Amino acid sequence: QVQLVESGGGSVQAGGSLRLSCAASGYNYDRYYMGWFRQAPGKEREGVAVIYPGTRSTFYDDSVKGRFTISLDNAKNTLYLQMNNVKPEDSALYFCATVTHPIPLSTLLRASAYNSWGQGTQVTVSS
């Protein structure tokens, strides 16, 4: 059974940094895309960054390119999202997700393509 547990959220001032963690267990995560998504109040859940563990290929939404970095530590079975130069518009509930079957590249940043989710961790950026 897939289990994803996020941590590391909190409050930070604009321009600061934060690192989110997602502990993965219960499946062979090395074979499937893993990603970070976020959802602000009144908005749809959106893709932030995705990684394919087998090749370490990464994909980012344009709004976070150059500021956020997704990475994976195999020894710890943990997915990370390093958030630098954060902005107030980055405030949201951040989710870790994975999909346990192949999906088209065109859907990598679509929340609807993923079938397993963590409980989320809140990030609040103040100006």
PDB file of N, CA and C in Angstrom, residues 5-103:
ATOM      1  N   VAL A   5       4.076  10.714   3.120  1.00  0.00           N
ATOM      2  CA  VAL A   5       3.909  11.577   4.289  1.00  0.00           C
ATOM      3  C   VAL A   5       4.781  12.809   4.128  1.00  0.00           C
ATOM      4  N   GLU A   6       4.135  13.966   3.996  1.00  0.00           N
ATOM      5  CA  GLU A   6       4.854  15.218   3.812  1.00  0.00           C
ATOM      6  C   GLU A   6       5.200  15.865   5.145  1.00  0.00           C
ATOM      7  N   SER A   7       6.240  16.681   5.113  1.00  0.00           N
ATOM      8  CA  SER A   7       6.627  17.487   6.267  1.00  0.00           C
ATOM      9  C   SER A   7       7.443  18.671   5.774  1.00  0.00           C
ATOM     10  N   GLY A   8       7.677  19.624   6.659  1.00  0.00           N
ATOM     11  CA  GLY A   8       8.551  20.730   6.318  1.00  0.00           C
ATOM     12  C   GLY A   8       7.872  22.035   5.991  1.00  0.00           C
ATOM     13  N   GLY A   9       6.551  22.040   5.952  1.00  0.00           N
ATOM     14  CA  GLY A   9       5.849  23.283   5.677  1.00  0.00           C
ATOM     15  C   GLY A   9       5.985  24.264   6.828  1.00  0.00           C
ATOM     16  N   GLY A  10       5.546  25.496   6.593  1.00  0.00           N
ATOM     17  CA  GLY A  10       5.606  26.505   7.635  1.00  0.00           C
ATOM     18  C   GLY A  10       5.413  27.885   7.071  1.00  0.00           C
ATOM     19  N   SER A  11       5.765  28.865   7.873  1.00  0.00           N
ATOM     20  CA  SER A  11       5.639  30.260   7.461  1.00  0.00           C
ATOM     21  C   SER A  11       7.017  30.830   7.171  1.00  0.00           C
ATOM     22  N   VAL A  12       7.106  31.600   6.107  1.00  0.00           N
ATOM     23  CA  VAL A  12       8.386  32.179   5.700  1.00  0.00           C
ATOM     24  C   VAL A  12       8.115  33.513   5.034  1.00  0.00           C
ATOM     25  N   GLN A  13       9.070  34.412   5.119  1.00  0.00           N
ATOM     26  CA  GLN A  13       8.922  35.710   4.466  1.00  0.00           C
ATOM     27  C   GLN A  13       9.310  35.612   2.997  1.00  0.00           C
ATOM     28  N   ALA A  14       8.748  36.482   2.209  1.00  0.00           N
ATOM     29  CA  ALA A  14       9.072  36.525   0.795  1.00  0.00           C
ATOM     30  C   ALA A  14      10.584  36.678   0.614  1.00  0.00           C
ATOM     31  N   GLY A  15      11.111  35.913  -0.346  1.00  0.00           N
ATOM     32  CA  GLY A  15      12.542  35.917  -0.586  1.00  0.00           C
ATOM     33  C   GLY A  15      13.295  34.847   0.193  1.00  0.00           C
ATOM     34  N   GLY A  16      12.617  34.219   1.144  1.00  0.00           N
ATOM     35  CA  GLY A  16      13.243  33.189   1.956  1.00  0.00           C
ATOM     36  C   GLY A  16      13.194  31.819   1.314  1.00  0.00           C
ATOM     37  N   SER A  17      13.590  30.813   2.086  1.00  0.00           N
ATOM     38  CA  SER A  17      13.667  29.441   1.584  1.00  0.00           C
ATOM     39  C   SER A  17      12.968  28.481   2.524  1.00  0.00           C
ATOM     40  N   LEU A  18      12.560  27.352   1.955  1.00  0.00           N
ATOM     41  CA  LEU A  18      11.897  26.298   2.721  1.00  0.00           C
ATOM     42  C   LEU A  18      12.156  24.984   1.995  1.00  0.00           C
ATOM     43  N   ARG A  19      12.289  23.893   2.738  1.00  0.00           N
ATOM     44  CA  ARG A  19      12.445  22.588   2.098  1.00  0.00           C
ATOM     45  C   ARG A  19      11.352  21.644   2.591  1.00  0.00           C
ATOM     46  N   LEU A  20      10.605  21.125   1.654  1.00  0.00           N
ATOM     47  CA  LEU A  20       9.562  20.146   1.951  1.00  0.00           C
ATOM     48  C   LEU A  20      10.121  18.741   1.752  1.00  0.00           C
ATOM     49  N   SER A  21       9.645  17.812   2.578  1.00  0.00           N
ATOM     50  CA  SER A  21      10.039  16.410   2.472  1.00  0.00           C
ATOM     51  C   SER A  21       8.802  15.529   2.325  1.00  0.00           C
ATOM     52  N   CYS A  22       8.983  14.403   1.641  1.00  0.00           N
ATOM     53  CA  CYS A  22       7.897  13.435   1.484  1.00  0.00           C
ATOM     54  C   CYS A  22       8.495  12.039   1.631  1.00  0.00           C
ATOM     55  N   ALA A  23       8.160  11.360   2.709  1.00  0.00           N
ATOM     56  CA  ALA A  23       8.636  10.003   2.943  1.00  0.00           C
ATOM     57  C   ALA A  23       7.724   9.019   2.226  1.00  0.00           C
ATOM     58  N   ALA A  24       8.300   8.187   1.355  1.00  0.00           N
ATOM     59  CA  ALA A  24       7.532   7.244   0.555  1.00  0.00           C
ATOM     60  C   ALA A  24       7.758   5.818   1.042  1.00  0.00           C
ATOM     61  N   SER A  25       6.690   5.040   1.052  1.00  0.00           N
ATOM     62  CA  SER A  25       6.817   3.634   1.442  1.00  0.00           C
ATOM     63  C   SER A  25       5.680   2.823   0.833  1.00  0.00           C
ATOM     64  N   GLY A  26       5.856   1.498   0.820  1.00  0.00           N
ATOM     65  CA  GLY A  26       4.782   0.613   0.402  1.00  0.00           C
ATOM     66  C   GLY A  26       4.745   0.272  -1.071  1.00  0.00           C
ATOM     67  N   TYR A  27       5.683   0.782  -1.866  1.00  0.00           N
ATOM     68  CA  TYR A  27       5.689   0.451  -3.284  1.00  0.00           C
ATOM     69  C   TYR A  27       7.085   0.689  -3.833  1.00  0.00           C
ATOM     70  N   ASN A  28       7.290   0.220  -5.068  1.00  0.00           N
ATOM     71  CA  ASN A  28       8.583   0.384  -5.715  1.00  0.00           C
ATOM     72  C   ASN A  28       8.614   1.743  -6.409  1.00  0.00           C
ATOM     73  N   TYR A  29       8.890   2.798  -5.643  1.00  0.00           N
ATOM     74  CA  TYR A  29       8.766   4.160  -6.161  1.00  0.00           C
ATOM     75  C   TYR A  29       9.762   4.446  -7.279  1.00  0.00           C
ATOM     76  N   ASP A  30      10.789   3.653  -7.395  1.00  0.00           N
ATOM     77  CA  ASP A  30      11.824   3.929  -8.388  1.00  0.00           C
ATOM     78  C   ASP A  30      11.302   3.805  -9.814  1.00  0.00           C
ATOM     79  N   ARG A  31      10.124   3.230  -9.977  1.00  0.00           N
ATOM     80  CA  ARG A  31       9.604   2.970 -11.315  1.00  0.00           C
ATOM     81  C   ARG A  31       8.574   3.982 -11.777  1.00  0.00           C
ATOM     82  N   TYR A  32       8.167   4.903 -10.912  1.00  0.00           N
ATOM     83  CA  TYR A  32       7.020   5.763 -11.229  1.00  0.00           C
ATOM     84  C   TYR A  32       7.322   7.222 -10.948  1.00  0.00           C
ATOM     85  N   TYR A  33       6.624   8.082 -11.711  1.00  0.00           N
ATOM     86  CA  TYR A  33       6.763   9.510 -11.494  1.00  0.00           C
ATOM     87  C   TYR A  33       6.302   9.880 -10.079  1.00  0.00           C
ATOM     88  N   MET A  34       7.018  10.830  -9.509  1.00  0.00           N
ATOM     89  CA  MET A  34       6.643  11.408  -8.223  1.00  0.00           C
ATOM     90  C   MET A  34       6.663  12.912  -8.387  1.00  0.00           C
ATOM     91  N   GLY A  35       5.790  13.601  -7.657  1.00  0.00           N
ATOM     92  CA  GLY A  35       5.755  15.033  -7.852  1.00  0.00           C
ATOM     93  C   GLY A  35       5.198  15.795  -6.672  1.00  0.00           C
ATOM     94  N   TRP A  36       5.346  17.091  -6.781  1.00  0.00           N
ATOM     95  CA  TRP A  36       4.775  18.039  -5.818  1.00  0.00           C
ATOM     96  C   TRP A  36       3.688  18.852  -6.507  1.00  0.00           C
ATOM     97  N   PHE A  37       2.593  18.974  -5.807  1.00  0.00           N
ATOM     98  CA  PHE A  37       1.462  19.749  -6.285  1.00  0.00           C
ATOM     99  C   PHE A  37       1.046  20.717  -5.182  1.00  0.00           C
ATOM    100  N   ARG A  38       0.299  21.741  -5.530  1.00  0.00           N
ATOM    101  CA  ARG A  38      -0.168  22.681  -4.515  1.00  0.00           C
ATOM    102  C   ARG A  38      -1.579  23.153  -4.828  1.00  0.00           C
ATOM    103  N   GLN A  39      -2.245  23.538  -3.764  1.00  0.00           N
ATOM    104  CA  GLN A  39      -3.607  24.028  -3.913  1.00  0.00           C
ATOM    105  C   GLN A  39      -3.844  25.185  -2.953  1.00  0.00           C
ATOM    106  N   ALA A  40      -4.135  26.339  -3.531  1.00  0.00           N
ATOM    107  CA  ALA A  40      -4.470  27.526  -2.749  1.00  0.00           C
ATOM    108  C   ALA A  40      -5.991  27.580  -2.572  1.00  0.00           C
ATOM    109  N   PRO A  41      -6.463  28.275  -1.549  1.00  0.00           N
ATOM    110  CA  PRO A  41      -7.914  28.353  -1.311  1.00  0.00           C
ATOM    111  C   PRO A  41      -8.652  28.879  -2.538  1.00  0.00           C
ATOM    112  N   GLY A  42      -9.697  28.172  -2.931  1.00  0.00           N
ATOM    113  CA  GLY A  42     -10.508  28.595  -4.061  1.00  0.00           C
ATOM    114  C   GLY A  42      -9.918  28.309  -5.424  1.00  0.00           C
ATOM    115  N   LYS A  43      -8.773  27.635  -5.448  1.00  0.00           N
ATOM    116  CA  LYS A  43      -8.122  27.337  -6.724  1.00  0.00           C
ATOM    117  C   LYS A  43      -7.982  25.834  -6.922  1.00  0.00           C
ATOM    118  N   GLU A  44      -7.760  25.443  -8.171  1.00  0.00           N
ATOM    119  CA  GLU A  44      -7.552  24.031  -8.464  1.00  0.00           C
ATOM    120  C   GLU A  44      -6.144  23.600  -8.048  1.00  0.00           C
ATOM    121  N   ARG A  45      -6.006  22.311  -7.801  1.00  0.00           N
ATOM    122  CA  ARG A  45      -4.692  21.769  -7.493  1.00  0.00           C
ATOM    123  C   ARG A  45      -3.827  21.815  -8.753  1.00  0.00           C
ATOM    124  N   GLU A  46      -2.603  22.295  -8.615  1.00  0.00           N
ATOM    125  CA  GLU A  46      -1.725  22.452  -9.777  1.00  0.00           C
ATOM    126  C   GLU A  46      -0.381  21.783  -9.551  1.00  0.00           C
ATOM    127  N   GLY A  47       0.209  21.342 -10.655  1.00  0.00           N
ATOM    128  CA  GLY A  47       1.511  20.708 -10.584  1.00  0.00           C
ATOM    129  C   GLY A  47       2.625  21.727 -10.415  1.00  0.00           C
ATOM    130  N   VAL A  48       3.581  21.418  -9.580  1.00  0.00           N
ATOM    131  CA  VAL A  48       4.729  22.291  -9.314  1.00  0.00           C
ATOM    132  C   VAL A  48       5.997  21.702  -9.921  1.00  0.00           C
ATOM    133  N   ALA A  49       6.290  20.453  -9.569  1.00  0.00           N
ATOM    134  CA  ALA A  49       7.508  19.803 -10.045  1.00  0.00           C
ATOM    135  C   ALA A  49       7.323  18.294  -9.993  1.00  0.00           C
ATOM    136  N   VAL A  50       7.922  17.630 -10.971  1.00  0.00           N
ATOM    137  CA  VAL A  50       7.818  16.170 -11.074  1.00  0.00           C
ATOM    138  C   VAL A  50       9.195  15.594 -11.371  1.00  0.00           C
ATOM    139  N   ILE A  51       9.452  14.388 -10.862  1.00  0.00           N
ATOM    140  CA  ILE A  51      10.720  13.706 -11.122  1.00  0.00           C
ATOM    141  C   ILE A  51      10.445  12.254 -11.488  1.00  0.00           C
ATOM    142  N   TYR A  52      11.254  11.734 -12.431  1.00  0.00           N
ATOM    143  CA  TYR A  52      11.193  10.311 -12.720  1.00  0.00           C
ATOM    144  C   TYR A  52      12.396   9.683 -12.032  1.00  0.00           C
ATOM    145  N   PRO A  53      12.193   8.884 -10.990  1.00  0.00           N
ATOM    146  CA  PRO A  53      13.298   8.373 -10.188  1.00  0.00           C
ATOM    147  C   PRO A  53      14.333   7.579 -10.980  1.00  0.00           C
ATOM    148  N   GLY A  54      13.886   6.836 -11.993  1.00  0.00           N
ATOM    149  CA  GLY A  54      14.813   5.984 -12.721  1.00  0.00           C
ATOM    150  C   GLY A  54      15.917   6.739 -13.423  1.00  0.00           C
ATOM    151  N   THR A  55      15.575   7.913 -13.978  1.00  0.00           N
ATOM    152  CA  THR A  55      16.551   8.701 -14.736  1.00  0.00           C
ATOM    153  C   THR A  55      16.872  10.028 -14.077  1.00  0.00           C
ATOM    154  N   ARG A  56      16.131  10.360 -13.032  1.00  0.00           N
ATOM    155  CA  ARG A  56      16.250  11.662 -12.365  1.00  0.00           C
ATOM    156  C   ARG A  56      15.831  12.817 -13.295  1.00  0.00           C
ATOM    157  N   SER A  57      15.069  12.523 -14.313  1.00  0.00           N
ATOM    158  CA  SER A  57      14.535  13.591 -15.163  1.00  0.00           C
ATOM    159  C   SER A  57      13.553  14.433 -14.348  1.00  0.00           C
ATOM    160  N   THR A  58      13.611  15.744 -14.534  1.00  0.00           N
ATOM    161  CA  THR A  58      12.751  16.636 -13.768  1.00  0.00           C
ATOM    162  C   THR A  58      11.950  17.541 -14.689  1.00  0.00           C
ATOM    163  N   PHE A  59      10.796  17.960 -14.194  1.00  0.00           N
ATOM    164  CA  PHE A  59       9.884  18.799 -14.949  1.00  0.00           C
ATOM    165  C   PHE A  59       9.303  19.824 -13.978  1.00  0.00           C
ATOM    166  N   TYR A  60       9.220  21.085 -14.431  1.00  0.00           N
ATOM    167  CA  TYR A  60       8.753  22.142 -13.555  1.00  0.00           C
ATOM    168  C   TYR A  60       7.666  22.977 -14.221  1.00  0.00           C
ATOM    169  N   ASP A  61       6.771  23.486 -13.403  1.00  0.00           N
ATOM    170  CA  ASP A  61       5.854  24.497 -13.889  1.00  0.00           C
ATOM    171  C   ASP A  61       6.642  25.784 -14.100  1.00  0.00           C
ATOM    172  N   ASP A  62       6.250  26.572 -15.099  1.00  0.00           N
ATOM    173  CA  ASP A  62       6.993  27.795 -15.407  1.00  0.00           C
ATOM    174  C   ASP A  62       7.061  28.753 -14.222  1.00  0.00           C
ATOM    175  N   SER A  63       6.062  28.734 -13.373  1.00  0.00           N
ATOM    176  CA  SER A  63       6.007  29.690 -12.266  1.00  0.00           C
ATOM    177  C   SER A  63       7.083  29.454 -11.208  1.00  0.00           C
ATOM    178  N   VAL A  64       7.704  28.266 -11.218  1.00  0.00           N
ATOM    179  CA  VAL A  64       8.704  27.956 -10.189  1.00  0.00           C
ATOM    180  C   VAL A  64      10.078  27.652 -10.770  1.00  0.00           C
ATOM    181  N   LYS A  65      10.208  27.658 -12.080  1.00  0.00           N
ATOM    182  CA  LYS A  65      11.505  27.356 -12.696  1.00  0.00           C
ATOM    183  C   LYS A  65      12.553  28.345 -12.224  1.00  0.00           C
ATOM    184  N   GLY A  66      13.714  27.812 -11.862  1.00  0.00           N
ATOM    185  CA  GLY A  66      14.794  28.648 -11.387  1.00  0.00           C
ATOM    186  C   GLY A  66      14.723  28.973  -9.908  1.00  0.00           C
ATOM    187  N   ARG A  67      13.603  28.639  -9.260  1.00  0.00           N
ATOM    188  CA  ARG A  67      13.452  28.916  -7.828  1.00  0.00           C
ATOM    189  C   ARG A  67      13.292  27.635  -7.013  1.00  0.00           C
ATOM    190  N   PHE A  68      12.603  26.653  -7.553  1.00  0.00           N
ATOM    191  CA  PHE A  68      12.342  25.396  -6.835  1.00  0.00           C
ATOM    192  C   PHE A  68      13.163  24.270  -7.460  1.00  0.00           C
ATOM    193  N   THR A  69      13.564  23.317  -6.622  1.00  0.00           N
ATOM    194  CA  THR A  69      14.286  22.144  -7.099  1.00  0.00           C
ATOM    195  C   THR A  69      13.699  20.884  -6.472  1.00  0.00           C
ATOM    196  N   ILE A  70      13.342  19.933  -7.308  1.00  0.00           N
ATOM    197  CA  ILE A  70      12.849  18.645  -6.825  1.00  0.00           C
ATOM    198  C   ILE A  70      13.987  17.640  -6.852  1.00  0.00           C
ATOM    199  N   SER A  71      14.073  16.814  -5.814  1.00  0.00           N
ATOM    200  CA  SER A  71      15.138  15.816  -5.756  1.00  0.00           C
ATOM    201  C   SER A  71      14.657  14.602  -4.967  1.00  0.00           C
ATOM    202  N   LEU A  72      15.446  13.538  -5.060  1.00  0.00           N
ATOM    203  CA  LEU A  72      15.068  12.267  -4.427  1.00  0.00           C
ATOM    204  C   LEU A  72      16.282  11.650  -3.767  1.00  0.00           C
ATOM    205  N   ASP A  73      16.136  11.207  -2.527  1.00  0.00           N
ATOM    206  CA  ASP A  73      17.191  10.511  -1.798  1.00  0.00           C
ATOM    207  C   ASP A  73      16.772   9.047  -1.677  1.00  0.00           C
ATOM    208  N   ASN A  74      17.387   8.188  -2.492  1.00  0.00           N
ATOM    209  CA  ASN A  74      17.004   6.779  -2.481  1.00  0.00           C
ATOM    210  C   ASN A  74      17.274   6.108  -1.142  1.00  0.00           C
ATOM    211  N   ALA A  75      18.372   6.481  -0.518  1.00  0.00           N
ATOM    212  CA  ALA A  75      18.732   5.843   0.754  1.00  0.00           C
ATOM    213  C   ALA A  75      17.677   6.103   1.827  1.00  0.00           C
ATOM    214  N   LYS A  76      17.033   7.259   1.752  1.00  0.00           N
ATOM    215  CA  LYS A  76      16.024   7.615   2.746  1.00  0.00           C
ATOM    216  C   LYS A  76      14.600   7.457   2.229  1.00  0.00           C
ATOM    217  N   ASN A  77      14.457   7.008   0.970  1.00  0.00           N
ATOM    218  CA  ASN A  77      13.117   6.894   0.368  1.00  0.00           C
ATOM    219  C   ASN A  77      12.334   8.196   0.523  1.00  0.00           C
ATOM    220  N   THR A  78      13.006   9.298   0.274  1.00  0.00           N
ATOM    221  CA  THR A  78      12.393  10.601   0.533  1.00  0.00           C
ATOM    222  C   THR A  78      12.517  11.519  -0.665  1.00  0.00           C
ATOM    223  N   LEU A  79      11.397  12.170  -0.984  1.00  0.00           N
ATOM    224  CA  LEU A  79      11.319  13.166  -2.043  1.00  0.00           C
ATOM    225  C   LEU A  79      11.405  14.540  -1.400  1.00  0.00           C
ATOM    226  N   TYR A  80      12.121  15.465  -2.049  1.00  0.00           N
ATOM    227  CA  TYR A  80      12.271  16.810  -1.501  1.00  0.00           C
ATOM    228  C   TYR A  80      11.805  17.853  -2.508  1.00  0.00           C
ATOM    229  N   LEU A  81      11.443  19.002  -1.970  1.00  0.00           N
ATOM    230  CA  LEU A  81      11.214  20.190  -2.788  1.00  0.00           C
ATOM    231  C   LEU A  81      11.910  21.344  -2.087  1.00  0.00           C
ATOM    232  N   GLN A  82      13.020  21.787  -2.667  1.00  0.00           N
ATOM    233  CA  GLN A  82      13.733  22.946  -2.149  1.00  0.00           C
ATOM    234  C   GLN A  82      13.118  24.184  -2.777  1.00  0.00           C
ATOM    235  N   MET A  83      12.604  25.058  -1.934  1.00  0.00           N
ATOM    236  CA  MET A  83      11.920  26.267  -2.399  1.00  0.00           C
ATOM    237  C   MET A  83      12.762  27.473  -2.028  1.00  0.00           C
ATOM    238  N   ASN A  84      13.279  28.179  -3.016  1.00  0.00           N
ATOM    239  CA  ASN A  84      14.093  29.372  -2.797  1.00  0.00           C
ATOM    240  C   ASN A  84      13.395  30.588  -3.372  1.00  0.00           C
ATOM    241  N   ASN A  85      13.748  31.759  -2.832  1.00  0.00           N
ATOM    242  CA  ASN A  85      13.164  33.008  -3.317  1.00  0.00           C
ATOM    243  C   ASN A  85      11.641  32.905  -3.414  1.00  0.00           C
ATOM    244  N   VAL A  86      11.034  32.453  -2.335  1.00  0.00           N
ATOM    245  CA  VAL A  86       9.593  32.237  -2.365  1.00  0.00           C
ATOM    246  C   VAL A  86       8.836  33.560  -2.452  1.00  0.00           C
ATOM    247  N   LYS A  87       7.629  33.472  -3.003  1.00  0.00           N
ATOM    248  CA  LYS A  87       6.780  34.644  -3.194  1.00  0.00           C
ATOM    249  C   LYS A  87       5.434  34.411  -2.503  1.00  0.00           C
ATOM    250  N   PRO A  88       4.712  35.468  -2.194  1.00  0.00           N
ATOM    251  CA  PRO A  88       3.397  35.291  -1.545  1.00  0.00           C
ATOM    252  C   PRO A  88       2.472  34.372  -2.351  1.00  0.00           C
ATOM    253  N   GLU A  89       2.579  34.407  -3.660  1.00  0.00           N
ATOM    254  CA  GLU A  89       1.723  33.554  -4.496  1.00  0.00           C
ATOM    255  C   GLU A  89       2.101  32.077  -4.427  1.00  0.00           C
ATOM    256  N   ASP A  90       3.201  31.751  -3.751  1.00  0.00           N
ATOM    257  CA  ASP A  90       3.546  30.344  -3.524  1.00  0.00           C
ATOM    258  C   ASP A  90       2.803  29.761  -2.328  1.00  0.00           C
ATOM    259  N   SER A  91       2.094  30.589  -1.589  1.00  0.00           N
ATOM    260  CA  SER A  91       1.340  30.121  -0.423  1.00  0.00           C
ATOM    261  C   SER A  91       0.261  29.141  -0.863  1.00  0.00           C
ATOM    262  N   ALA A  92       0.250  27.966  -0.240  1.00  0.00           N
ATOM    263  CA  ALA A  92      -0.714  26.929  -0.608  1.00  0.00           C
ATOM    264  C   ALA A  92      -0.503  25.712   0.274  1.00  0.00           C
ATOM    265  N   LEU A  93      -1.410  24.759   0.139  1.00  0.00           N
ATOM    266  CA  LEU A  93      -1.222  23.439   0.735  1.00  0.00           C
ATOM    267  C   LEU A  93      -0.474  22.599  -0.288  1.00  0.00           C
ATOM    268  N   TYR A  94       0.684  22.099   0.085  1.00  0.00           N
ATOM    269  CA  TYR A  94       1.533  21.353  -0.831  1.00  0.00           C
ATOM    270  C   TYR A  94       1.382  19.848  -0.590  1.00  0.00           C
ATOM    271  N   PHE A  95       1.209  19.129  -1.691  1.00  0.00           N
ATOM    272  CA  PHE A  95       0.996  17.682  -1.647  1.00  0.00           C
ATOM    273  C   PHE A  95       2.104  16.962  -2.407  1.00  0.00           C
ATOM    274  N   CYS A  96       2.473  15.829  -1.883  1.00  0.00           N
ATOM    275  CA  CYS A  96       3.330  14.879  -2.576  1.00  0.00           C
ATOM    276  C   CYS A  96       2.416  13.850  -3.243  1.00  0.00           C
ATOM    277  N   ALA A  97       2.767  13.426  -4.455  1.00  0.00           N
ATOM    278  CA  ALA A  97       1.916  12.467  -5.154  1.00  0.00           C
ATOM    279  C   ALA A  97       2.751  11.545  -6.021  1.00  0.00           C
ATOM    280  N   THR A  98       2.166  10.407  -6.332  1.00  0.00           N
ATOM    281  CA  THR A  98       2.785   9.488  -7.270  1.00  0.00           C
ATOM    282  C   THR A  98       1.694   8.802  -8.091  1.00  0.00           C
ATOM    283  N   VAL A  99       2.092   8.221  -9.189  1.00  0.00           N
ATOM    284  CA  VAL A  99       1.152   7.484 -10.028  1.00  0.00           C
ATOM    285  C   VAL A  99       1.770   6.133 -10.341  1.00  0.00           C
ATOM    286  N   THR A 100       1.052   5.065 -10.041  1.00  0.00           N
ATOM    287  CA  THR A 100       1.612   3.720 -10.107  1.00  0.00           C
ATOM    288  C   THR A 100       1.288   3.014 -11.414  1.00  0.00           C
ATOM    289  N   HIS A 101       1.290   3.791 -12.500  1.00  0.00           N
ATOM    290  CA  HIS A 101       1.201   3.213 -13.844  1.00  0.00           C
ATOM    291  C   HIS A 101       1.747   4.263 -14.808  1.00  0.00           C
ATOM    292  N   PRO A 102       2.122   3.871 -16.014  1.00  0.00           N
ATOM    293  CA  PRO A 102       2.660   4.836 -16.982  1.00  0.00           C
ATOM    294  C   PRO A 102       1.634   5.902 -17.353  1.00  0.00           C
ATOM    295  N   ILE A 103       2.125   7.127 -17.539  1.00  0.00           N
ATOM    296  CA  ILE A 103       1.251   8.220 -17.974  1.00  0.00           C
ATOM    297  C   ILE A 103       1.950   8.994 -19.081  1.00  0.00           C
TER     298      ILE A 103
END
